[in-house]
Coordinates of C-alpha atoms in Angstrom, one line a residue:
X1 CA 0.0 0.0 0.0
X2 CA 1.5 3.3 -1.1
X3 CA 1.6 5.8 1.7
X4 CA 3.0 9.6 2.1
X5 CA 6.5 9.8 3.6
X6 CA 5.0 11.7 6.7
X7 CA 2.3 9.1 7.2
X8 CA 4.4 6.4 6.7
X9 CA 7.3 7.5 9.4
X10 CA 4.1 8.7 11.9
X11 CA 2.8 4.9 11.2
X12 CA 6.0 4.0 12.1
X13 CA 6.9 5.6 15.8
X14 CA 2.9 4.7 16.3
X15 CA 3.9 1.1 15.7
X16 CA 7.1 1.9 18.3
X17 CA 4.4 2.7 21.2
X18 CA 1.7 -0.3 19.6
X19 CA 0.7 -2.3 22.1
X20 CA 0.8 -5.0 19.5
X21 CA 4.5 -4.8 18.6
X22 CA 7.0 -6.6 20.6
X23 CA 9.5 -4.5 22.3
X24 CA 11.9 -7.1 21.1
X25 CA 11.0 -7.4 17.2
X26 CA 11.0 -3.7 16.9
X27 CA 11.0 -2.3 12.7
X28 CA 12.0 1.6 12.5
X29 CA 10.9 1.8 9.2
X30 CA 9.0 -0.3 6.7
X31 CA 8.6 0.9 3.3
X32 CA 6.7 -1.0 0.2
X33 CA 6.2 0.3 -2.7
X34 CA 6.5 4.0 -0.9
X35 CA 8.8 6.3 -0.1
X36 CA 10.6 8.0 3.3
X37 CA 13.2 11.0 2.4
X38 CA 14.3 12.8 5.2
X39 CA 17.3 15.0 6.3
X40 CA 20.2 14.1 8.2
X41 CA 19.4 11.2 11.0
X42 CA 20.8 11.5 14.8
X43 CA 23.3 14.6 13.7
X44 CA 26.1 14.2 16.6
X45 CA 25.0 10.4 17.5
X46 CA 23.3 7.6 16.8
X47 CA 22.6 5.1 19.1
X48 CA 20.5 1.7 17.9
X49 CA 20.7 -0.7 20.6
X50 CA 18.2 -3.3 20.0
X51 CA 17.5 -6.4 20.2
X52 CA 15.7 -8.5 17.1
X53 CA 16.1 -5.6 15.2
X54 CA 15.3 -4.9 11.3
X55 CA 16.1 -1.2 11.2
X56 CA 15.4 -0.9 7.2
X57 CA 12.8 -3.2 5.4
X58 CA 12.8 -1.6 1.7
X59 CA 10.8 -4.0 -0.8
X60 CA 10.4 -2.1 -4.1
X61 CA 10.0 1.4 -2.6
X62 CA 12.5 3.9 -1.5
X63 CA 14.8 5.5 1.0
X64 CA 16.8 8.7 1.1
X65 CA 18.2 10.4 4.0
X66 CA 21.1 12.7 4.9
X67 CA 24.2 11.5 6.7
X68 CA 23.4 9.3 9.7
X69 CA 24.8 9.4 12.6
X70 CA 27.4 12.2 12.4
X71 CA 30.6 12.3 14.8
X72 CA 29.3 8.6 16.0
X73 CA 27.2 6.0 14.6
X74 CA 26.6 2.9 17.6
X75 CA 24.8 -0.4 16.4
X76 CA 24.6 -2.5 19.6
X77 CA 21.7 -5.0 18.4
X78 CA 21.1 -8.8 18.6
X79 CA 20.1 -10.8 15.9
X80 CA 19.8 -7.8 14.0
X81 CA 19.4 -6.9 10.4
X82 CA 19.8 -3.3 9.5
X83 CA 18.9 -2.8 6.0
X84 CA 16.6 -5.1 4.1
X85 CA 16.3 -4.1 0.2
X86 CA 14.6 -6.1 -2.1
X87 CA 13.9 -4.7 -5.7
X88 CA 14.4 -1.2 -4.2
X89 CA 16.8 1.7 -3.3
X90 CA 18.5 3.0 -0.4
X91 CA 20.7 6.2 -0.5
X92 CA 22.3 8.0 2.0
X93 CA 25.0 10.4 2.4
X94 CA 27.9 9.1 5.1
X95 CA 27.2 7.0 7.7
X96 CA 29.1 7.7 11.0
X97 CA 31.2 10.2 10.4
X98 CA 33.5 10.2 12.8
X99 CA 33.4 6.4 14.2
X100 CA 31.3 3.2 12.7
X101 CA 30.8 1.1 15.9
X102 CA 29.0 -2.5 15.0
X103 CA 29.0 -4.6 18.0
X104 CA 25.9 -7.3 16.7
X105 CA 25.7 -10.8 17.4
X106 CA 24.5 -13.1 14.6
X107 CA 24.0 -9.6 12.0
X108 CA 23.4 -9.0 8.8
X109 CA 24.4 -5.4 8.0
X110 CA 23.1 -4.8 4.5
X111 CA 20.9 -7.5 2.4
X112 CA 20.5 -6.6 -1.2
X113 CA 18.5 -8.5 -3.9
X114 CA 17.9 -6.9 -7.2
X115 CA 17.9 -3.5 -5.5
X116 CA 20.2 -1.0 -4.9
X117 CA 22.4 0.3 -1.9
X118 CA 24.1 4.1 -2.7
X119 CA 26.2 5.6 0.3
X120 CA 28.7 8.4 1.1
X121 CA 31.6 7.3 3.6
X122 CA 31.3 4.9 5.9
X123 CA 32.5 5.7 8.9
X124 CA 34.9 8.7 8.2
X125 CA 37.4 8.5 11.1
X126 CA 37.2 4.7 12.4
X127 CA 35.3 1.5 11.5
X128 CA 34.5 -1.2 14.2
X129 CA 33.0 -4.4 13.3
X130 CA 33.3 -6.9 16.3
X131 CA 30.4 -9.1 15.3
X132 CA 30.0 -12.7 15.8
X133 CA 28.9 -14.9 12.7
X134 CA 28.2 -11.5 10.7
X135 CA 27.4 -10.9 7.4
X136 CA 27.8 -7.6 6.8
X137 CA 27.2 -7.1 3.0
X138 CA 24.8 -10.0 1.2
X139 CA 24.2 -8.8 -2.4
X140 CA 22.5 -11.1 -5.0
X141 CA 22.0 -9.3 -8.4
X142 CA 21.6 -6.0 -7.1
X143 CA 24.4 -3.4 -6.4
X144 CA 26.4 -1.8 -3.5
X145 CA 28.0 1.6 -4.4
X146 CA 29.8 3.6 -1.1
X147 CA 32.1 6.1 -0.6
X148 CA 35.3 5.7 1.7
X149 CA 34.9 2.9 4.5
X150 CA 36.5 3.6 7.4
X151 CA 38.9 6.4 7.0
X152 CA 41.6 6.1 9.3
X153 CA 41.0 2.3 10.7
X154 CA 39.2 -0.4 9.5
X155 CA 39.0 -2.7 12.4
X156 CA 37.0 -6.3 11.6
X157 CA 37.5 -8.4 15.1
X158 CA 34.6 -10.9 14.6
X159 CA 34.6 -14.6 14.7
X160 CA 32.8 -17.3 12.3
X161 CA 32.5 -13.9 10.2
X162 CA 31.8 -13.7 6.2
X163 CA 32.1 -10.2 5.3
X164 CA 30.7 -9.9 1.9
X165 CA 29.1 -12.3 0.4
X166 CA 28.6 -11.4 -3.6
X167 CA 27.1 -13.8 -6.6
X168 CA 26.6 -12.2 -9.7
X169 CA 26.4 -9.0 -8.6
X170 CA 28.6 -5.6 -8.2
X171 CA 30.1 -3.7 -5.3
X172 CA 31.9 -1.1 -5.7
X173 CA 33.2 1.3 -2.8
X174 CA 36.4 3.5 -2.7
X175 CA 39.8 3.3 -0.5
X176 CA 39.0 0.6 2.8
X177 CA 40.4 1.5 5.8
X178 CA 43.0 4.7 4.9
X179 CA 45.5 4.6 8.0
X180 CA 45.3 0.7 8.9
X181 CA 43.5 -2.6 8.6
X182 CA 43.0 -4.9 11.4
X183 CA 41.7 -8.4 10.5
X184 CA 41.5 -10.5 13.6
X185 CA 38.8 -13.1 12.9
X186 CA 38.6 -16.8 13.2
X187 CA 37.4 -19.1 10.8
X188 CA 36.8 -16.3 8.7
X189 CA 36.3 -15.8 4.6
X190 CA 36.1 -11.6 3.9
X191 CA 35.3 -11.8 0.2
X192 CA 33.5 -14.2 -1.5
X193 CA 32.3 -13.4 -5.1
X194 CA 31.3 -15.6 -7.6
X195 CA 30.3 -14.5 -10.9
X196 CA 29.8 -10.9 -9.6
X197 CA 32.4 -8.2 -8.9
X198 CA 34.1 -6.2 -6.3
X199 CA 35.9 -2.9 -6.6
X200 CA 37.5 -1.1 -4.1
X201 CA 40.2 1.7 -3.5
X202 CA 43.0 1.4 -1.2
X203 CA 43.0 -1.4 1.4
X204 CA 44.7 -0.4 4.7
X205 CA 47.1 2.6 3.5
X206 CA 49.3 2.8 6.1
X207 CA 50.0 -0.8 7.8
X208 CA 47.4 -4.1 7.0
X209 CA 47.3 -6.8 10.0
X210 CA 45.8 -10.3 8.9
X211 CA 46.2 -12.7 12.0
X212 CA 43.3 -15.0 11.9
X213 CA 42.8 -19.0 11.8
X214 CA 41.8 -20.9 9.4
X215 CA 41.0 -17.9 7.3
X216 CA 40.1 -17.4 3.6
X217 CA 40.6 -14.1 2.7
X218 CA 39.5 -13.7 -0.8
X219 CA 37.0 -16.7 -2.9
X220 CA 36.9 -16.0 -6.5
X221 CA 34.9 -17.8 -9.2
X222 CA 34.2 -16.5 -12.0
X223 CA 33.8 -13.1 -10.9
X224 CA 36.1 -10.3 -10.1
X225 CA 38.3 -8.5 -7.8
X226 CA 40.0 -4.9 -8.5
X227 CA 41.3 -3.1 -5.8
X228 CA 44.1 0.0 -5.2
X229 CA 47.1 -0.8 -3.1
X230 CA 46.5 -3.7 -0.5
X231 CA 48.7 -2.1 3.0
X232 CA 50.7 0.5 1.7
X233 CA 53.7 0.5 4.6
X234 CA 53.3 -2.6 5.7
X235 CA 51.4 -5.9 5.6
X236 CA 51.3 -8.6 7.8
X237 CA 49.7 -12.1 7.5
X238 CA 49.9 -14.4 10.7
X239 CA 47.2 -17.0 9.7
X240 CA 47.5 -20.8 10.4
X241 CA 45.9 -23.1 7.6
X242 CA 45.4 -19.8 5.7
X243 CA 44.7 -19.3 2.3
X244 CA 44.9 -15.8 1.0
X245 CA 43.5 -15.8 -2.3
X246 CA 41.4 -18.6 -3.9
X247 CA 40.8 -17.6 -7.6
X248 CA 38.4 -20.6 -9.9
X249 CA 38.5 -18.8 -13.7
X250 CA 37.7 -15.5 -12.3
X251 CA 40.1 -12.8 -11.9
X252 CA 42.1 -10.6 -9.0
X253 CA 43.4 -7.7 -10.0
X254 CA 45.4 -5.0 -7.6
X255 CA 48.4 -2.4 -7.1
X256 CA 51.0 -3.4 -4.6
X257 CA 50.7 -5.2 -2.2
X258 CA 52.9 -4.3 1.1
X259 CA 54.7 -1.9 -0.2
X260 CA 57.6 -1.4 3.0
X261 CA 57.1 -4.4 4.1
X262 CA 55.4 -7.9 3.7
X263 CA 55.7 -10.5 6.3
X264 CA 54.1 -13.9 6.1
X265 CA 54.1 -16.4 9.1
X266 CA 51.7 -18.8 8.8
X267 CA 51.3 -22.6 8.7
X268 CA 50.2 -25.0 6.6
X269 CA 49.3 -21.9 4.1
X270 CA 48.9 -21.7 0.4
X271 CA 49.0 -17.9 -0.2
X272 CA 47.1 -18.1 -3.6
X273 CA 45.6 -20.6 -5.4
X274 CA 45.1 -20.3 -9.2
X275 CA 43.0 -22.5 -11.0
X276 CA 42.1 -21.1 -14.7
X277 CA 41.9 -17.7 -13.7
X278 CA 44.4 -14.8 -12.8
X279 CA 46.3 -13.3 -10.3
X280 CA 47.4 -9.4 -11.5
X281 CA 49.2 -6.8 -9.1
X282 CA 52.0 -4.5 -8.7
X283 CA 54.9 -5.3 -6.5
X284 CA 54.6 -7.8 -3.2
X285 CA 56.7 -6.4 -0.9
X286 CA 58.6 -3.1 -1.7
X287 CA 61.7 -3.2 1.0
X288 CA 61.0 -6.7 2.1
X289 CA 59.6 -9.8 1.7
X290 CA 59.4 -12.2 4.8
X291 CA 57.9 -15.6 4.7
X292 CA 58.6 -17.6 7.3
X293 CA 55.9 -20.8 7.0
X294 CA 55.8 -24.2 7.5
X295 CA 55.1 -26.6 5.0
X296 CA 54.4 -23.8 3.2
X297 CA 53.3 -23.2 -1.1
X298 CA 53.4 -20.0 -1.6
X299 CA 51.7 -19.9 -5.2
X300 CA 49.5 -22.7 -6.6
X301 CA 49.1 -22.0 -10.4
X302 CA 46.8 -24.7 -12.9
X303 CA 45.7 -23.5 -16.0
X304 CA 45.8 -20.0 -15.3
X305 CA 48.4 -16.9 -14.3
X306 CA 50.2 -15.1 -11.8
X307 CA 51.5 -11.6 -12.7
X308 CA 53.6 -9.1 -10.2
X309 CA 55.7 -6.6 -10.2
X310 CA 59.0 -6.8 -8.2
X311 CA 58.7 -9.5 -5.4
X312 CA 60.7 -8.0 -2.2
X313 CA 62.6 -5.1 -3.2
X314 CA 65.1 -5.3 -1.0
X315 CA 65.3 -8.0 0.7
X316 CA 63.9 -11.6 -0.3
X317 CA 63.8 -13.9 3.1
X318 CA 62.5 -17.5 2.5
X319 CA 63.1 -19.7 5.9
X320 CA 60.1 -22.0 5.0
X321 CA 60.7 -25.8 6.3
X322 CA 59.1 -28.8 3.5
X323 CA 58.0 -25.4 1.5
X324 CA 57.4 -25.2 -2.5
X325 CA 57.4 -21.9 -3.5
X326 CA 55.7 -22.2 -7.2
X327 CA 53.9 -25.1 -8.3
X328 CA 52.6 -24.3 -11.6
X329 CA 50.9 -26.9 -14.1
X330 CA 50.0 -25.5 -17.6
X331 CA 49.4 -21.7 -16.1
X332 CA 52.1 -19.3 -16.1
X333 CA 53.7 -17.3 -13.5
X334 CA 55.5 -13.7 -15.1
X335 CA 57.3 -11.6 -12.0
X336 CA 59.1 -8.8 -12.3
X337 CA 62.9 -8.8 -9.8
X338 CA 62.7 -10.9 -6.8
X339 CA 64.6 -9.8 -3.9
X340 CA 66.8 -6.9 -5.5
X341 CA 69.1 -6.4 -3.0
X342 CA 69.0 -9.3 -1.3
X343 CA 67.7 -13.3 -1.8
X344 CA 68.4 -15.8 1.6
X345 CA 66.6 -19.3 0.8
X346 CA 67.0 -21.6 4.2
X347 CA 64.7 -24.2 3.6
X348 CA 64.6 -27.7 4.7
X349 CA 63.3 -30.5 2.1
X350 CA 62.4 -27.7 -0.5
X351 CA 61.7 -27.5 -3.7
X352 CA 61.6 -23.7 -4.7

């Protein structure tokens, strides 16, 4: 049922007093086929702490606001979902400038079907996500467009945690996290993208910090992945049974990656996996390149390819034990110099 902006947000603080409506399964807005276009929401703070919680439900109607939550944006809920978009359209300007604070249990931040999702910056200062088995971007052929996320820090502590989850659509947001990245999660897959795409800026300018447990980071099909630099100054992967990048006939594409510095401790780790597809980026490692694994391949290339730029400029360190570097098949790997400066290979029972 269509339904004026103004009746349909006085419906919906009505509903907030309804005797009918739980306290716990509280909506702030629902929109059908409508509209609701306001100004800026909670200018200084927002505060949604909640329990049950679908802030959002769009189905093929609209939403347009202002910035939310300017200097602080606080998401405390419980089984919460904040924005629900079917076959419509959300757009905002920022969201939290200042500091992005998600503290949910069992969330799902944004779910997008055919619709659309069109932000400023996300969290202009600081980004927080220290969910437990969060989702925080589900998109199925729709689109997610943002601005900046997290300026400053990008800071993703949860555990059992799949950060965005994309078939065969596309997301597309700028720089992630300009300052540092902090990815501290546990059994944790960040991207996954099938036949859809993902596009970023910059990811973690400044230092990026990878120290999770049987982590994926990035699952590729036959989709896409573009992105700026991945930690500009350094980067630092401290995974056990870790695998970095997982790419089917799809395609990963980015600048450097660690330029300063690139260390790389894990165990039992296959840093990228190439089946068909490719692996594109600029150098790994500008200064110096640290890998320090057991039983240890560092590239796994099929059919496919694996294309760099210089590989520790610098200094090359390789003190893997039962470590293969390359293993490559049919596929092709194309570097540019590895370990100008320096090259120390200390393995044990290695084939390089």
């Amino acid at each position: 049922m269509k339904v004026p902006c103004v009746a349909a947000f006085l419906v919906g603080l009505l509903s907030l007093q309804s005797t009918r409506a739980a306290p716990l399964k509280k909506q702030l807005w629902s929109v059908g086929s409508g509209s609701v276009d306001t100004g800026n929401v909670g200018d200084g703070s927002f505060d949604d702490n909640n329990q049950n919680n679908q802030f959002w439900s769009v189905n093929s109607g609209s939403v347009e606001t202002g910035n939310v939550g300017d200097g602080s944006f606080d998401d405390n809920n419980q089984n919460n979902q904040f924005w629900s978009v079917d076959s419509g359209s959300v757009k905002t300007g920022n969201v939290g400038d200042g500091s992005f604070d998600d503290n949910n249990q069992n969330n799902q931040f944004w779910s997008v079907g055919s619709g659309s999702v069109d932000t400023g910056n996300v969290g202009d200062g600081s980004f927080d996500d220290n969910n437990q088995n969060n989702q925080f971007w589900r998109v199925g052929s729709g689109s997610v467009d943002t601005g900046n996320v997290g300026d400053g820090s990008f800071d993703d502590n949860d555990k059992n945690n799949r950060y965005r989850k994309v078939d065969c659509a596309r997301l597309k947001n700028s720089n992630m996290g300009d300052g540092s990245f902090d990815d501290n999660n546990q059994n944790n897959q960040f991207w996954s993208v099938d036949s859809g795409s993902v596009k970023t800026g910059n990811v973690g300018d400044g230092s990026f910090d990878d120290n999770n447990q049987n982590n994926q980071f990035w699952s590729v099909g036959s989709g896409s992945v573009d992105t700026g630099n991945v930690g500009a100054g350094s980067f630092d992967d401290n995974n056990q049974n870790n695998q970095f990048w997982s790419v089917g006939s799809g395609r990963v594409d980015t600048g450097n990656v660690g330029a300063g510095s690139f260390d790389d401790n894990n165990q039992n780790n296959q840093f990228w996996s190439v089946e068909s597809g490719s692996v594109k980026t600029g150098n790994v490692g500008d200064g110096s390149f640290d890998d320090n694994n057991q039983n240890n391949q560092f590239w796994r290339v099929g059919s496919g390819s694996v294309d760099t730029g210089n590989v520790g400029a610098g200094s090359f360190d390789d003190n893997n034990q039962n470590n293969q570097f390359w293993s490559v098949d049919s596929g092709s790997v194309k570097t540019g110099n590895v370990g100008d400066g320096s090259f120390d290979d200390n393995n044990q029972n290695n084939q390089f």
